[in-house]
Each structure stands twice: as C-alpha cells, then as structure tokens.
Short mmCIF file of C-alpha atoms and ligand atoms in Angstrom, two decimals:
data_model
loop_
_atom_site.label_atom_id
_atom_site.label_comp_id
_atom_site.label_asym_id
_atom_site.label_seq_id
_atom_site.Cartn_x
_atom_site.Cartn_y
_atom_site.Cartn_z
CA MET A 137 0.00 0.00 0.00
CA SER A 138 2.95 2.35 0.52
CA THR A 139 3.34 3.53 -3.00
CA SER A 140 3.37 7.30 -2.71
CA HIS A 141 6.86 8.64 -3.11
CA THR A 142 7.89 12.23 -2.89
CA ILE A 143 11.26 11.90 -4.54
CA ASP A 144 12.20 14.62 -6.95
CA PHE A 145 13.69 12.32 -9.58
CA ALA A 146 14.46 15.19 -11.92
CA ALA A 147 16.86 16.63 -9.33
CA LEU A 148 18.66 13.37 -8.49
CA THR A 149 22.40 13.27 -8.97
CA LEU A 150 24.31 10.04 -9.47
CA GLN A 151 25.40 10.12 -5.84
CA ASP A 152 21.78 10.51 -4.65
CA ALA A 153 20.66 7.77 -7.00
CA LEU A 154 23.29 5.36 -5.70
CA ASP A 155 22.35 6.19 -2.11
CA LEU A 156 18.71 5.65 -2.96
CA GLY A 157 19.52 2.26 -4.53
CA ILE A 158 21.48 1.24 -1.44
CA LEU A 159 18.58 2.18 0.82
CA ILE A 160 16.07 0.27 -1.26
CA GLU A 161 18.20 -2.87 -1.11
CA GLU A 162 18.80 -2.41 2.61
CA ASP A 163 15.09 -2.00 3.30
CA ALA A 164 14.35 -5.22 1.39
CA ARG A 165 17.22 -7.07 3.13
CA GLU A 166 15.92 -5.95 6.50
CA ARG A 167 12.35 -7.06 5.71
CA TYR A 168 13.35 -10.49 4.43
CA GLY A 169 15.41 -10.87 7.59
CA GLU A 170 12.33 -10.12 9.65
CA PHE A 171 10.38 -12.73 7.67
CA VAL A 172 13.12 -15.28 8.41
CA ASP A 173 12.86 -14.54 12.14
CA GLN A 174 9.06 -14.75 12.07
CA LEU A 175 8.92 -18.04 10.19
CA GLU A 176 11.79 -19.67 12.06
CA ALA A 177 9.94 -18.92 15.27
CA HIS A 178 7.00 -20.91 13.89
CA TYR A 179 9.07 -23.75 12.36
CA THR A 180 8.03 -22.80 8.83
CA GLU A 181 11.48 -23.85 7.66
CA GLU A 182 11.15 -24.09 3.84
CA ALA A 183 9.83 -20.56 3.47
CA ALA A 184 12.34 -19.30 6.06
CA ALA A 185 15.21 -20.87 4.09
CA PHE A 186 14.08 -19.16 0.90
CA PHE A 187 13.79 -15.79 2.65
CA ARG A 188 17.26 -16.36 4.12
CA ASN A 189 18.46 -16.61 0.53
CA MET A 190 16.72 -13.34 -0.28
CA VAL A 191 18.52 -11.69 2.63
CA ARG A 192 21.81 -12.77 1.09
CA ASN A 193 20.77 -11.59 -2.39
CA GLU A 194 19.58 -8.18 -1.27
CA GLY A 195 22.73 -7.84 0.84
CA LYS A 196 24.89 -8.58 -2.20
CA HIS A 197 23.08 -5.94 -4.27
CA ARG A 198 23.44 -3.42 -1.50
CA ASP A 199 27.16 -4.14 -1.14
CA TRP A 200 27.72 -3.89 -4.88
CA LEU A 201 26.03 -0.48 -4.98
CA THR A 202 27.91 0.63 -1.87
CA LYS A 203 31.24 -0.26 -3.51
CA ARG A 204 30.33 1.77 -6.57
CA ARG A 205 29.19 4.68 -4.44
CA THR A 206 32.37 4.65 -2.38
CA SER A 207 34.65 4.43 -5.40
CA LEU A 208 32.94 7.41 -7.03
CA PHE A 209 32.04 9.63 -4.09
CA GLY A 210 34.01 8.32 -1.12
CA ALA A 211 32.45 9.16 2.20
CA ALA A 212 30.64 12.29 0.95
CA PRO A 213 27.59 12.75 3.22
CA SER A 214 24.36 11.35 1.87
CA ARG A 215 21.67 13.81 0.90
CA VAL A 216 19.03 11.11 0.77
CA ASP A 217 16.73 10.72 3.73
CA ALA A 218 16.47 7.08 4.72
CA SER A 219 13.86 7.27 7.41
CA MET A 220 10.74 7.28 5.27
CA LEU A 221 11.97 4.89 2.62
CA VAL A 222 9.86 1.79 3.00
CA GLU A 223 8.56 -1.08 0.91
CA ILE A 224 9.86 -0.28 -2.54
CA GLU A 225 11.46 -3.68 -3.01
CA ALA A 226 10.54 -5.10 0.38
CA PRO A 227 7.43 -7.25 0.70
CA GLU A 228 4.66 -5.92 2.93
CA PHE A 229 4.34 -7.38 6.43
CA SER A 230 0.79 -8.52 5.67
CA GLU A 231 2.19 -11.01 3.17
CA ALA A 232 3.85 -13.21 5.77
CA ASP A 233 1.88 -16.19 6.94
CA ILE A 234 2.46 -18.56 9.80
CA PHE A 235 2.08 -21.68 7.62
CA MET A 236 3.57 -20.26 4.46
CA THR A 237 4.58 -22.79 1.80
CA LEU A 238 7.66 -22.35 -0.36
CA ARG A 239 5.42 -21.46 -3.30
CA GLN A 240 3.71 -18.73 -1.28
CA ALA A 241 7.11 -17.39 -0.23
CA LEU A 242 8.25 -17.32 -3.85
CA ASP A 243 5.05 -15.54 -4.88
CA VAL A 244 5.67 -12.89 -2.25
CA ALA A 245 9.21 -12.31 -3.53
CA LEU A 246 8.02 -12.20 -7.15
CA LYS A 247 5.42 -9.57 -6.29
CA ALA A 248 8.09 -7.49 -4.52
CA GLU A 249 10.45 -7.69 -7.52
CA VAL A 250 7.63 -6.58 -9.84
CA ARG A 251 6.95 -3.63 -7.53
CA ALA A 252 10.63 -2.67 -7.60
CA TYR A 253 10.67 -2.91 -11.41
CA ARG A 254 7.69 -0.55 -11.56
CA PHE A 255 9.39 1.88 -9.21
CA PHE A 256 12.45 2.24 -11.44
CA ALA A 257 10.36 2.22 -14.64
CA ASP A 258 8.16 5.05 -13.28
CA ALA A 259 11.17 6.95 -11.97
CA LEU A 260 12.86 6.81 -15.37
CA LYS A 261 10.02 8.90 -16.80
CA HIS A 262 11.23 11.82 -14.67
CA VAL A 263 14.99 11.33 -14.43
CA ARG A 264 17.06 14.00 -16.26
CA ASP A 265 20.67 13.26 -15.38
CA PRO A 266 22.11 10.85 -18.00
CA GLN A 267 24.22 8.98 -15.44
CA VAL A 268 21.20 8.48 -13.19
CA ARG A 269 19.26 7.32 -16.23
CA GLU A 270 21.93 4.76 -16.98
CA LEU A 271 21.98 3.51 -13.37
CA PHE A 272 18.19 3.30 -13.06
CA THR A 273 17.93 1.50 -16.40
CA GLU A 274 20.47 -1.01 -15.12
CA LEU A 275 18.59 -1.43 -11.82
CA ARG A 276 15.25 -1.76 -13.61
CA ASP A 277 16.64 -4.46 -15.89
CA GLU A 278 18.14 -6.26 -12.92
CA GLU A 279 14.67 -6.45 -11.40
CA VAL A 280 13.60 -8.37 -14.51
CA GLU A 281 16.46 -10.78 -13.95
CA HIS A 282 15.42 -11.21 -10.32
CA GLN A 283 11.86 -11.91 -11.40
CA GLN A 284 13.12 -14.54 -13.83
CA MET A 285 15.25 -16.09 -11.11
CA VAL A 286 12.26 -16.37 -8.76
CA GLN A 287 10.08 -17.67 -11.58
CA ARG A 288 12.64 -20.41 -12.32
CA GLU A 289 12.37 -21.50 -8.69
CA ILE A 290 8.59 -21.53 -8.93
CA ASP A 291 8.78 -23.64 -12.10
CA LYS A 292 10.92 -26.21 -10.26
CA LEU A 293 8.17 -26.87 -7.73
CA PRO A 294 6.16 -30.04 -8.21
CA PRO A 295 2.90 -29.38 -10.03
CA GLY A 296 -0.42 -29.88 -8.35
CA PRO A 297 -2.54 -28.03 -5.85
CA GLU A 298 -0.93 -26.33 -2.90
CA PRO A 299 -1.51 -28.02 0.44
CA ASP A 300 -4.27 -26.27 2.33
CA THR A 301 -2.09 -24.82 5.06
CA ARG A 302 -5.02 -22.97 6.58
CA GLY A 303 -6.26 -26.32 7.89
CA GLN A 304 -3.16 -26.62 10.05
CA ALA A 305 -4.18 -23.60 12.06
CA ASP A 306 -7.21 -22.95 14.18
CA GLU A 307 -9.82 -21.21 12.10
CA PRO A 308 -9.93 -17.53 12.88
CA VAL A 309 -13.06 -17.53 14.95
CA GLY A 310 -14.53 -14.59 13.11
CA HIS A 311 -14.83 -16.45 9.81
CA MET B 94 11.36 9.73 1.14
CA ASP B 95 12.52 13.25 0.42
CA VAL B 96 15.73 14.42 -1.11
CA THR B 97 16.94 17.17 1.17
CA PRO B 98 18.22 20.31 -0.53
CA PRO B 99 22.03 20.58 -0.61
CA ALA B 100 21.97 23.64 1.64
CA GLU B 101 20.49 21.53 4.43
CA VAL B 102 22.60 18.48 3.96
CA VAL B 103 22.13 16.25 6.95
CA GLU B 104 24.23 13.21 7.45
CA ARG B 105 21.87 10.39 8.26
CA ARG B 106 22.80 6.87 9.03
CA ILE B 107 22.07 4.62 6.08
CA ASN B 108 19.85 2.51 8.24
CA ALA B 109 18.55 5.32 10.44
CA ARG B 110 15.58 3.25 11.56
CA GLN B 111 17.87 0.56 12.95
CA ALA B 112 19.02 2.94 15.68
CA TYR B 113 15.65 2.42 17.38
CA ARG B 114 15.52 -1.36 17.19
CA SER B 115 16.21 -3.37 20.34
CA ASP B 116 17.86 -6.81 20.42
CA LEU B 117 14.54 -8.45 21.18
CA LYS B 118 12.89 -10.08 18.17
CA PRO B 119 9.14 -9.54 17.89
CA VAL B 120 7.00 -12.58 18.57
CA TRP B 121 3.85 -11.32 16.91
CA CYS B 122 2.20 -13.74 14.50
CA PRO B 123 3.52 -13.48 10.94
CA GLY B 124 1.21 -11.05 9.11
CA CYS B 125 0.17 -9.16 12.27
CA GLY B 126 -0.47 -5.46 11.65
CA ASP B 127 1.64 -4.50 14.65
CA TYR B 128 4.85 -5.17 12.68
CA SER B 129 3.94 -2.30 10.37
CA VAL B 130 3.15 -0.06 13.33
CA LEU B 131 6.61 -0.75 14.79
CA THR B 132 8.30 0.00 11.46
CA ALA B 133 6.26 3.18 11.03
CA LEU B 134 7.26 4.28 14.53
CA PHE B 135 10.96 3.72 13.78
CA ALA B 136 10.56 5.68 10.54
CA ALA B 137 8.87 8.56 12.36
CA LEU B 138 11.52 8.68 15.10
CA ALA B 139 14.30 8.53 12.51
CA GLU B 140 12.67 11.33 10.55
CA LEU B 141 12.46 13.46 13.69
CA GLN B 142 16.00 12.40 14.70
CA ILE B 143 15.04 12.06 18.34
CA PRO B 144 17.84 10.28 20.23
CA PRO B 145 16.57 6.95 21.62
CA HIS B 146 17.47 7.91 25.19
CA GLN B 147 15.08 10.86 25.01
CA ILE B 148 12.07 8.70 24.19
CA ALA B 149 9.80 6.68 26.47
CA LEU B 150 7.24 4.24 25.12
CA ILE B 151 4.60 3.29 27.66
CA SER B 152 2.16 0.47 26.96
CA GLY B 153 -0.41 -1.61 28.81
CA ILE B 154 -0.89 -5.35 28.28
CA GLY B 155 -1.80 -7.06 25.05
CA CYS B 156 -0.08 -8.20 21.86
CA SER B 157 0.22 -4.57 20.75
CA SER B 158 1.59 -3.58 24.13
CA ARG B 159 4.68 -5.70 23.53
CA LEU B 160 5.90 -2.93 21.25
CA PRO B 161 8.13 -1.01 23.72
CA GLY B 162 10.22 -4.14 24.20
CA TYR B 163 11.22 -4.05 20.56
CA ALA B 164 12.49 -0.48 20.68
CA ALA B 165 15.90 0.60 21.98
CA THR B 166 14.30 3.53 23.77
CA TYR B 167 13.17 3.77 27.37
CA GLY B 168 9.93 1.90 27.81
CA LEU B 169 7.53 0.32 30.20
CA ASN B 170 5.08 -2.51 29.61
CA THR B 171 2.76 -1.48 32.47
CA ILE B 172 -0.47 -3.18 33.53
CA HIS B 173 -3.60 -3.71 31.48
CA GLY B 174 -5.40 -0.44 30.82
CA ARG B 175 -2.88 1.82 32.53
CA PRO B 176 -0.49 3.25 29.95
CA ILE B 177 -2.10 6.69 30.14
CA PRO B 178 -1.73 7.20 33.92
CA VAL B 179 1.87 5.96 33.90
CA ALA B 180 2.73 8.09 30.86
CA THR B 181 1.02 11.09 32.46
CA GLY B 182 3.16 10.70 35.58
CA LEU B 183 6.31 10.35 33.52
CA LYS B 184 5.57 13.35 31.32
CA SER B 185 4.77 15.46 34.39
CA ALA B 186 8.06 14.52 36.03
CA ARG B 187 10.15 14.63 32.86
CA PRO B 188 8.52 17.06 30.40
CA ASP B 189 11.75 17.03 28.36
CA LEU B 190 11.15 13.43 27.25
CA THR B 191 9.18 12.41 24.17
CA VAL B 192 6.49 10.27 25.75
CA ILE B 193 4.37 7.95 23.63
CA ALA B 194 1.62 5.88 25.22
CA MET B 195 0.25 2.90 23.32
CA ALA B 196 -2.42 0.29 23.75
CA GLY B 197 -4.74 -2.19 22.08
CA ASP B 198 -8.44 -1.44 21.66
CA GLY B 199 -9.27 -3.60 24.69
CA ASP B 200 -6.66 -1.90 26.80
CA ALA B 201 -7.62 1.58 25.63
CA LEU B 202 -11.40 1.35 25.60
CA SER B 203 -12.41 -1.41 28.04
CA ILE B 204 -10.36 -1.54 31.20
CA GLY B 205 -8.44 1.67 30.45
CA GLY B 206 -11.34 3.56 28.89
CA GLY B 207 -11.77 5.77 31.95
CA HIS B 208 -8.35 7.36 31.52
CA PHE B 209 -8.87 8.57 27.98
CA PRO B 210 -11.17 11.59 28.69
CA HIS B 211 -8.92 12.82 31.48
CA ALA B 212 -5.76 12.75 29.38
CA ALA B 213 -7.76 14.64 26.76
CA ARG B 214 -9.02 17.40 29.05
CA ARG B 215 -5.59 17.77 30.64
CA ASN B 216 -4.02 17.93 27.19
CA ILE B 217 -0.94 16.11 28.39
CA GLY B 218 1.94 16.59 25.94
CA MET B 219 2.18 13.09 24.62
CA ALA B 220 1.15 10.92 21.72
CA TYR B 221 -1.27 8.04 22.22
CA PHE B 222 -1.32 5.27 19.61
CA VAL B 223 -4.12 2.72 19.80
CA MET B 224 -3.61 -0.41 17.72
CA ASP B 225 -7.17 -1.43 17.03
CA ASN B 226 -7.81 -4.97 15.76
CA ASN B 227 -11.42 -5.14 17.01
CA VAL B 228 -10.55 -8.00 19.32
CA TYR B 229 -8.56 -9.09 22.38
CA GLY B 230 -5.62 -10.63 20.55
CA LEU B 231 -3.38 -11.78 23.39
CA THR B 232 -6.10 -13.60 25.31
CA LYS B 233 -7.31 -15.49 22.23
CA GLY B 234 -9.89 -13.53 20.34
CA GLN B 235 -12.60 -12.34 22.69
CA THR B 236 -14.79 -9.39 21.72
CA SER B 237 -13.54 -5.92 22.47
CA PRO B 238 -15.38 -2.58 22.59
CA THR B 239 -14.72 -2.07 18.87
CA THR B 240 -15.89 -5.49 17.67
CA PRO B 241 -18.42 -4.81 14.89
CA THR B 242 -22.05 -5.78 15.50
CA GLY B 243 -22.88 -9.30 14.40
CA GLU B 244 -19.24 -10.52 14.34
CA GLN B 245 -18.48 -14.03 15.35
CA THR B 246 -15.61 -14.24 17.82
CA ALA B 247 -14.37 -16.59 20.51
CA THR B 248 -16.98 -15.12 22.86
CA SER B 249 -19.76 -14.39 20.38
CA LEU B 250 -20.28 -17.63 18.49
CA TYR B 251 -23.69 -16.54 17.21
CA GLY B 252 -22.71 -12.97 16.47
CA TRP B 253 -21.97 -9.96 18.65
CA PRO B 254 -25.15 -8.20 19.77
CA GLU B 255 -23.63 -4.83 20.75
CA ASP B 256 -22.78 -1.69 18.80
CA PRO B 257 -19.05 -0.93 18.60
CA ALA B 258 -17.49 2.12 20.23
CA ASN B 259 -16.15 4.70 17.81
CA PRO B 260 -12.65 5.63 19.07
CA LEU B 261 -12.37 8.70 16.83
CA GLY B 262 -15.81 9.93 17.86
CA LEU B 263 -14.93 9.44 21.53
CA ALA B 264 -11.63 11.30 21.13
CA LEU B 265 -13.42 14.22 19.48
CA ALA B 266 -16.12 14.29 22.13
CA TYR B 267 -13.51 14.18 24.91
CA GLY B 268 -11.80 17.23 23.45
CA VAL B 269 -8.57 15.60 22.25
CA SER B 270 -6.58 18.34 20.53
CA PHE B 271 -5.11 16.12 17.77
CA VAL B 272 -7.14 13.25 16.33
CA ALA B 273 -6.05 11.09 13.41
CA GLN B 274 -6.60 7.66 11.90
CA GLY B 275 -3.96 5.52 10.21
CA VAL B 276 -3.79 2.01 8.79
CA ALA B 277 -1.07 -0.56 9.43
CA GLY B 278 -1.01 -1.52 5.74
CA ASP B 279 0.41 1.89 4.80
CA VAL B 280 3.66 2.16 6.71
CA LYS B 281 4.75 5.41 5.15
CA GLY B 282 1.38 7.12 5.58
CA LEU B 283 1.21 5.97 9.18
CA ALA B 284 4.76 7.18 9.83
CA ARG B 285 3.85 10.63 8.54
CA LEU B 286 0.87 10.79 10.91
CA MET B 287 3.12 9.69 13.76
CA VAL B 288 5.60 12.45 12.96
CA GLU B 289 2.79 14.99 13.30
CA ALA B 290 1.42 13.43 16.46
CA ILE B 291 4.81 13.20 18.18
CA GLN B 292 5.53 16.85 17.39
CA TRP B 293 2.08 18.01 18.46
CA PRO B 294 2.14 20.24 21.54
CA GLY B 295 -0.56 18.44 23.52
CA PHE B 296 -2.38 15.12 23.60
CA ALA B 297 -2.28 13.54 20.14
CA PHE B 298 -4.33 10.44 19.45
CA ILE B 299 -3.98 8.10 16.49
CA GLU B 300 -6.47 5.32 15.96
CA ILE B 301 -4.43 2.70 14.06
CA LEU B 302 -6.34 -0.01 12.24
CA SER B 303 -3.95 -2.92 12.77
CA PRO B 304 -5.27 -6.36 11.78
CA CYS B 305 -5.08 -9.46 13.95
CA VAL B 306 -4.57 -12.17 11.35
CA THR B 307 -4.92 -14.97 13.86
CA TRP B 308 -8.27 -14.11 15.42
CA ARG B 309 -9.83 -11.99 12.67
CA GLY B 310 -8.17 -13.62 9.67
CA LYS B 311 -6.19 -12.01 6.87
CA GLU B 312 -9.53 -10.79 5.57
CA GLN B 313 -9.34 -7.97 8.08
CA TYR B 314 -6.75 -6.35 5.79
CA ASP B 315 -9.20 -6.57 2.87
CA VAL B 316 -12.06 -5.12 4.92
CA ILE B 317 -9.90 -2.16 5.93
CA ARG B 318 -8.47 -1.70 2.42
CA ASP B 319 -11.98 -1.68 0.91
CA ARG B 320 -13.33 0.86 3.36
CA ALA B 321 -10.30 3.12 3.83
CA ARG B 322 -10.29 6.50 2.09
CA PRO B 323 -7.91 9.42 2.49
CA ILE B 324 -9.53 12.28 4.30
CA PRO B 325 -10.27 14.88 1.61
CA PRO B 326 -7.55 17.56 1.38
CA GLU B 327 -10.18 20.31 1.60
CA HIS B 328 -11.26 19.09 5.07
CA ASP B 329 -10.76 21.90 7.59
CA VAL B 330 -8.99 20.17 10.48
CA THR B 331 -10.25 22.79 12.94
CA ASP B 332 -13.88 22.04 12.06
CA LEU B 333 -15.08 19.79 14.88
CA ALA B 334 -18.50 19.12 13.35
CA ALA B 335 -16.93 18.01 10.06
CA ALA B 336 -14.48 15.82 11.98
CA PHE B 337 -17.43 14.13 13.71
CA ARG B 338 -19.06 13.47 10.35
CA TYR B 339 -15.90 11.78 9.01
CA ALA B 340 -15.44 9.79 12.22
CA HIS B 341 -19.01 8.47 12.06
CA ASP B 342 -19.20 7.85 8.34
CA PRO B 343 -21.14 4.58 8.03
CA GLU B 344 -19.26 3.40 4.95
CA HIS B 345 -15.72 4.69 4.91
CA LEU B 346 -12.81 4.68 7.29
CA TYR B 347 -11.17 8.05 6.77
CA VAL B 348 -7.40 8.03 7.01
CA GLY B 349 -5.48 11.16 7.93
CA VAL B 350 -5.81 14.00 10.40
CA HIS B 351 -9.45 14.47 11.44
CA TYR B 352 -9.02 17.27 13.93
CA ARG B 353 -6.27 19.56 15.18
CA GLN B 354 -6.79 22.52 17.48
CA ARG B 355 -4.06 24.07 19.60
CA LYS B 356 -4.89 24.64 23.26
CA PRO B 357 -2.71 25.06 26.34
CA THR B 358 -1.03 21.87 27.46
CA PHE B 359 -0.99 20.61 31.02
CA GLN B 360 2.72 21.42 31.21
CA GLU B 361 2.15 24.99 30.02
CA ARG B 362 -0.57 25.52 32.59
CA VAL B 363 1.51 24.05 35.38
CA THR B 364 4.46 26.24 34.41
CA ALA B 365 2.19 29.31 34.51
CA LEU B 366 1.00 28.30 37.98
CA GLN B 367 4.56 27.78 39.16
CA GLN B 368 5.47 31.25 37.93
CA LYS B 369 2.44 32.72 39.66
CA ALA B 370 3.33 30.98 42.90
CA ALA B 371 6.96 32.04 42.65
CA ALA B 372 5.91 35.65 42.13
CA LYS B 373 3.90 35.53 45.34
CA GLY B 374 6.92 34.29 47.26
CA ALA B 375 7.19 31.45 49.70
CA GLY B 376 3.89 30.60 51.37
CA ASN B 377 3.26 29.28 54.85
CA PHE B 378 1.99 25.76 54.41
CA ASP B 379 1.42 25.17 58.10
CA ARG B 380 -0.83 28.22 58.29
CA TYR B 381 -2.74 26.90 55.27
CA LEU B 382 -3.18 23.47 56.85
CA ALA B 383 -4.36 25.05 60.06
CA LYS B 384 -7.51 26.15 58.23
CA PHE B 385 -8.67 22.56 58.06
CA ARG B 386 -8.04 21.70 61.68
CA ALA B 387 -11.20 21.07 63.65
C1 TPP C 511 -6.15 -6.32 35.04
C2 TPP C 511 -6.12 -7.30 33.92
N1 TPP C 511 -7.28 -7.75 33.42
C3 TPP C 511 -7.27 -8.61 32.38
C4 TPP C 511 -6.09 -9.04 31.85
C5 TPP C 511 -6.10 -10.04 30.73
N2 TPP C 511 -5.79 -9.42 29.45
C6 TPP C 511 -4.53 -9.37 29.00
S1 TPP C 511 -4.42 -8.66 27.50
C7 TPP C 511 -6.11 -8.41 27.45
C8 TPP C 511 -6.77 -7.79 26.26
C9 TPP C 511 -5.90 -7.63 25.07
O1 TPP C 511 -6.58 -6.98 24.05
P1 TPP C 511 -6.12 -5.57 23.49
O2 TPP C 511 -5.90 -4.63 24.59
O3 TPP C 511 -7.11 -5.15 22.47
O4 TPP C 511 -4.70 -5.85 22.85
P2 TPP C 511 -4.28 -6.85 21.68
O5 TPP C 511 -3.79 -8.09 22.36
O6 TPP C 511 -5.44 -7.13 20.81
O7 TPP C 511 -3.20 -6.12 20.98
C10 TPP C 511 -6.72 -8.90 28.60
C11 TPP C 511 -8.15 -8.85 28.85
C12 TPP C 511 -4.90 -8.56 32.43
N3 TPP C 511 -3.70 -8.88 31.94
N4 TPP C 511 -4.95 -7.70 33.45
S1 SF4 C 512 -2.86 -12.80 18.09
FE1 SF4 C 512 -3.43 -11.20 16.63
S2 SF4 C 512 -2.81 -9.25 17.55
FE2 SF4 C 512 -1.73 -10.93 18.60
S3 SF4 C 512 0.24 -11.13 17.54
FE3 SF4 C 512 -1.17 -12.59 16.62
S4 SF4 C 512 -2.05 -11.49 14.88
FE4 SF4 C 512 -1.13 -9.94 16.21
#
C-alpha cells in the first residue's frame, strides 16, 4: 500500500541515485530478515530458508552499490533521507503467513520484484541526469532478472494443488 | 522519502531506523499489523531524529503492548489499561522526554477507557497510539469494545449483539486536541501521521487499524483496504462538526488528520501556575493546613 513517493527524480544526482539504490536494497534485506525470524519462530522452515536466501541476495546488491558509491564519491555525506523509505522492493508485512509454503514465499518475492521494477520504470520517466538514467535503467533491468530467477524457482516446484495450510491452524473464529 | 536540498545536507545513518531497534525479536504472528506499526514508529523517530534515550514508550498489556520491548528507547510494559496514567506521571516529572503511550483497543477502551477523557481534558503533551484490531488478541480472540455488531468471535459464536465504540468519535467528544486515523497496511502514511502526532504540543491520538490475522483472519486487511479513504484535502482540520461526520461515516474509514486545534497543554498551565506561585513568594503551608483543623 505504501506507494506514494515524494522523490524529486528530476533533481537526483548520481550520488543521490546510488544512495537511494542502497537504501532500497537495505530496506528489502531488512524485511526479508524479519520474515526469516518470524517463520523460524514458527518452524516454517522451507519458506524461512528461501527468505534467508533473499537476505543474502539483497545484501549482495546493497554491497555492490555501496562499492560503486564509495569508489565514485568516497564518504561524501548522503543527501538522501532514509527514514521514510519503505517497501519499494521489500514485501509488505501482511504477506507473511504462519504456515507459508515455499510457493507462497516465492510468490511474495516475485510480487516485490515486480513492484521494484515498476518503481524504477516510473522513476525513469522523470529522471534528467544521463548517469542516473543509466543507473536506473540497469537497476530496472536487474529487477527483470530477479523476477526470472524467482520464476525459475517456482517452475521447479512439483505441479499440483498447494496443500491447504489454513487447515493446520485454528480457524480464525470470526470467519 | 525526500531528497533534502544541498543547503540543508544532513548526514543520516544509512539505516537510520535501525538505531531504534532493540535486540529483542518480535514474537507477533507473521502477518500481524503490529509489525507495520513498529516500522512506522521507527521511521517517524528517525525522521524526527530524536535520540533513543530521550524517548519513552509506555504500553499496557496485550499483543500490541509488547511494542516497547522491541524499541531501543526507554519503555515500560505497564499493567492492562494503565499506559495513560503511567505516561502522564512520567511526562509530568520529565517534560523534556518524548512520551508515547500505546495500547490495544481492549486496553484503551475497556479496562483503560476511563483514563482517555482525562488525558484529553488535561491535554498532556504526549502521543497516544491505539492499535485497534477489534478484538482481544493476546487472550485469544474475545470481543472488544470495537468489535463490529454481528461478528463471530471466541466469545460471540452466534454474532456480537452490541454496537461498537467509535474511538475517533470518543476522542473528538472528549476534546482531544489532535485526532487522526492511520492504517497498518500503509507504513509510510502511518509514519507521517506519527511524525505529526509526536511533534504536536498536547495530547495527540492516532487510531491505528492494525489487523489481527490470527483471530480476525487475513480478511481484516481486505475489509480495511476496501473501506479506507484518504480524508479529503479540503477538510478543515479545525472544524469539529466536520471531523465528527468523518469519524461516524457509516461506509468509509477516513485516514489522515481528522481534527487539530491548539490549546494550552498541562505542562504549560503548570508552568504558569509555578510562575504565579513564585511571584507571590514562599507561602506558609502550616498556616494553610491550620484552616482545616477542627
Ligand atoms: C487487570 C487485567 N485484566 C485482564 C487481563 C487479561 N488481558 C490481557 S491482555 C487483554 C486484552 C488484550 O486486548 P487488546 O488490549 O485489544 O490488545 P491486543 O492483544 O489485541 O493487541 C486482557 C483482557 C490482564 N492482563 N490484566
Ligand atoms: S494474536 Fe493477533 S494481535 Fe496478537 S500477535 Fe497474533 S495477529 Fe497480532
């Protein structure tokens, strides 16, 4: 639901854009980490293991962007405000489920990657700086690769209906 | 997220929100709305750059009231229904602290319901966040004062025969000086409301619609999403009658600031009294007490 952004993309410099990219990856890494903790606590191991993988992936992307940022701009102070940056590539909390299957976990990640793709695609409509354009195009295209990677994992799953995990829990009494 | 102008470059930690996170891992059910509330709170505190040691989070008892444990601020998980009195005492003793009281709908409107009007009329300088899931989550899904009529719960198997309380309507009637509604599903929107509430000079109440996926089902998110509407930008936040109309709208749950009207805070009034007393000079307390001797 958090889709309203107030970023002035037209004014972004390459340094801002790299900082923004780092924050997006960090937010996603943090959220997947929280999902791992939640599901481990409820012994939902398959989904937790997949999210653990996502933590590693998002961490790698963040580190790669950080390296680039540092080589170009050193320790120059960031002008990008991190506090309100939420759920651009991170899945929403409501998507976690106590008896989540691996397929459901993969679906959640796929949805998040599609959201991230849309973010960069929409941003590109406003970006002016050619270097920022190049970076955002790269990041947008990477989101397509991530989607394909998740889709490949989904395709590996055995066909057939998903187990009805709801039955493992008490029915919410209100329904 | 805003890009700050170069003239006001502020160095912020990359993961500014992490500064507020404690070592304790939340044990809420996966999918619980309270996770979003916690994240929104961290975002708001990071935005305001309030050092963790200058913040106190005071809760009652309930799933939602676990929240202070997950923050690296000062905090107290008090007793059921009592976050307001404890927070009032703290704010009175330490007006320099940012005090945020928080509770579930049961805590806030059943057992602790009597404290709400008094915090409002005193206009204590603190924020009060109520995480409303229409149910007693911690104790396994009993009805609460905000359970909708007809709902089936652990204690209303054939449907709930009572009308629900309207927390926004109550806050307005009690004279709360800042009244808003947020939804857990919109972390950023909720964080923005929290920023306003925390900065508000006086008692600032946010009714937060925060689903309980275990006892109300994931469908509670859909119900909220279907009914939630942003409060129209033309709404005059000082218009109490209009605020009542939005609060009692039979169809929609209006998200945003419903009412905001500056009035003297308890701390301001006490300071004025202290100045008045100081101007009069030291009194004779024994002589005063003597008036009451038989
Ligand atoms: C004095 C007292 N009475 C009753 C209880 C039992 N109790 C604990 S939490 C709770 C209600 C929880 O519901 P709510 O406040 O809405 O919070 P939630 O768990 O839904 O977040 C009750 C009745 C208690 N702990 N103390
Ligand atoms: S029981 Fe409900 S309110 Fe409590 S943690 Fe679980 S989902 Fe959240």
